[in-house]
XYZ file of C-alpha atoms in Angstrom:
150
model
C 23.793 -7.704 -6.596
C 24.878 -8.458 -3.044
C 20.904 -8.343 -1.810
C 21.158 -5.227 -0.055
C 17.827 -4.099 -0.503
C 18.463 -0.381 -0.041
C 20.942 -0.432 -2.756
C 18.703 -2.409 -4.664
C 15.887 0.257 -4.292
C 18.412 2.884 -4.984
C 19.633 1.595 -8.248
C 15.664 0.855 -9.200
C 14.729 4.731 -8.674
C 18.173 5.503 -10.789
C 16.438 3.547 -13.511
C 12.908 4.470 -13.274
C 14.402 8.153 -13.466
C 16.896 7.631 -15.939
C 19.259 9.125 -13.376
C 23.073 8.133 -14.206
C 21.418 5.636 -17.015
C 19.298 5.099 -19.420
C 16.287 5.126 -18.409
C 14.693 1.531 -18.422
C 11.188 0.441 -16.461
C 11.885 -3.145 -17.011
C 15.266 -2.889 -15.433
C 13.641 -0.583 -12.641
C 10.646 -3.423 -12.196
C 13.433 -6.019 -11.433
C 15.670 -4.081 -8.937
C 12.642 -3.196 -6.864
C 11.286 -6.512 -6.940
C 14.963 -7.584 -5.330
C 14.768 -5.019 -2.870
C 10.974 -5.932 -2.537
C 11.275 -9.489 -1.333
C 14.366 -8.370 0.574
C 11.561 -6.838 2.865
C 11.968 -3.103 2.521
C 8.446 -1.506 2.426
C 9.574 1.579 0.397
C 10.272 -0.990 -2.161
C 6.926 -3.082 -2.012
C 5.132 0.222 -2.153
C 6.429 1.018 -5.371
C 6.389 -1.932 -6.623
C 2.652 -2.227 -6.020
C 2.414 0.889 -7.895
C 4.048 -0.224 -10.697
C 1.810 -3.247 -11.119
C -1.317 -0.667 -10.355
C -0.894 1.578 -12.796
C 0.962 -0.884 -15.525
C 4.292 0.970 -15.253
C 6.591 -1.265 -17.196
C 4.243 -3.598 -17.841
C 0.607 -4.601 -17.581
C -1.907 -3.510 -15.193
C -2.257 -6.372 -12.037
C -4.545 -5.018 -9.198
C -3.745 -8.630 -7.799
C -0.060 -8.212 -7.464
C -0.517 -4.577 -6.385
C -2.827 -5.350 -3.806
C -0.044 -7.868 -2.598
C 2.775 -6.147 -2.747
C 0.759 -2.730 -1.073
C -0.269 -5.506 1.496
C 3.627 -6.304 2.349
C 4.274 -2.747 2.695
C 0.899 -1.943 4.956
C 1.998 -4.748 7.244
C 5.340 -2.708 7.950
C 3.211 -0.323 8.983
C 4.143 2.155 5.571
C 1.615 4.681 5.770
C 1.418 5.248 1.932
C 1.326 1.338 1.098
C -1.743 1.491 3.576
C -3.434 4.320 2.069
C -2.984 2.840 -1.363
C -4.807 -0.309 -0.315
C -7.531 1.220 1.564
C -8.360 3.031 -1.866
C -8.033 -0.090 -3.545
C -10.578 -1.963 -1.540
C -13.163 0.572 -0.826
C -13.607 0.020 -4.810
C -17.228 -1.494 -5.423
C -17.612 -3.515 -8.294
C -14.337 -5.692 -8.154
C -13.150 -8.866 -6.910
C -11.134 -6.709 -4.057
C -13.824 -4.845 -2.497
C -13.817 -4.965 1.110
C -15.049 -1.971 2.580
C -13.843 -3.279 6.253
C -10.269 -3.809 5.908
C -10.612 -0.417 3.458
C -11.767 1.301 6.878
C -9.354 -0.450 9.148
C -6.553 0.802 6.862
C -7.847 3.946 6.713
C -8.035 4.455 10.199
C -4.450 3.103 11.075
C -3.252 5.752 8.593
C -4.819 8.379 10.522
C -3.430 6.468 13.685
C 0.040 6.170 12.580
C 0.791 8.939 10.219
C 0.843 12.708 10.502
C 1.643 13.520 6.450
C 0.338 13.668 3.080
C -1.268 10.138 3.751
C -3.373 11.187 6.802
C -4.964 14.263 4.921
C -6.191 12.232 2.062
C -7.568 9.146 4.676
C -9.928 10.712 6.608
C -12.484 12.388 3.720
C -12.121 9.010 2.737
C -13.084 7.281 5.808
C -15.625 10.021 6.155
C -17.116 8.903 2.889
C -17.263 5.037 4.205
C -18.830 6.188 7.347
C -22.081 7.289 5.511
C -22.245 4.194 3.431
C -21.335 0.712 6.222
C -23.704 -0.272 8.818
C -22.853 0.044 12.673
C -21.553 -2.983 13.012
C -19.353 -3.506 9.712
C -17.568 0.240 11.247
C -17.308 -1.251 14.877
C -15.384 -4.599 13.266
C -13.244 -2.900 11.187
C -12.436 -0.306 14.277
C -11.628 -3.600 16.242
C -9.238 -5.007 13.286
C -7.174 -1.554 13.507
C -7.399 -1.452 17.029
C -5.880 -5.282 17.132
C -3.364 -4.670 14.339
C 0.020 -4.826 15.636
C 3.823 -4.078 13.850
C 5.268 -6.755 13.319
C 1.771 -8.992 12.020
C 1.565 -12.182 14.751
């Protein structure tokens, strides 16, 4: 209640899990949304999968994609992956096959894990489908991308 986002986060997986309590998504939703705009990414992450998948609540690819956003900015490696799949989708008001590239390829920059096995078919599979040029910019974007964002 203090704002310390770890604890926040904590108590938010002890609900989600039903770990010590009852188990209660709604409560869950609001602790990580504390510990979410208290900046930690682990947080944001989840958050954005809760709002992804309608965990709680209702599906919101627009809040997902904004809190996954947060968390790829931090540099979280599964936050990035999450949004790369999210906007390599065709077909919806998110698609951006560039920045799904660029996130893609800082993933398999930054992150030796889970995350980097699963990136590169994917990138693999973008490859075959963008022009030249549309790989070259998004190669440039990743290559410019620095931790903290400027």
């Amino acid at each position: 209640e203090e704002g310390h986002s770890s604890g926040q986060y904590l108590l938010a997986q002890m609900y989600a899990n039903g770990e010590g309590v009852t188990q209660d998504l709604h409560q869950a939703g609001s602790w990580y949304q504390k510990a979410a705009q208290g900046g930690l990414p682990e947080a944001q992450f989840t958050l954005g999968m809760m709002f992804q998948f309608g965990s709680g609540g209702n599906i919101n690819l627009t809040k997902a994609i904004d809190w996954y956003q947060k968390a790829a900015d931090q540099g979280y490696a599964p936050a990035q992956l999450n949004l790369a799949n999210l906007l390599k989708q065709p077909n919806t008001p998110y698609f951006d096959q560039i920045g799904a590239y660029k996130w893609y390829s800082l993933v398999l920059r930054f992150d030796l894990g889970s995350p980097r096995r699963i990136a590169l078919p994917e990138r693999r599979k973008l490859e075959k489908i963008m022009s030249q040029q549309d790989i070259e910019t998004a190669e440039r974007l990743a290559r410019e991308w620095t931790f903290p964002p400027q």
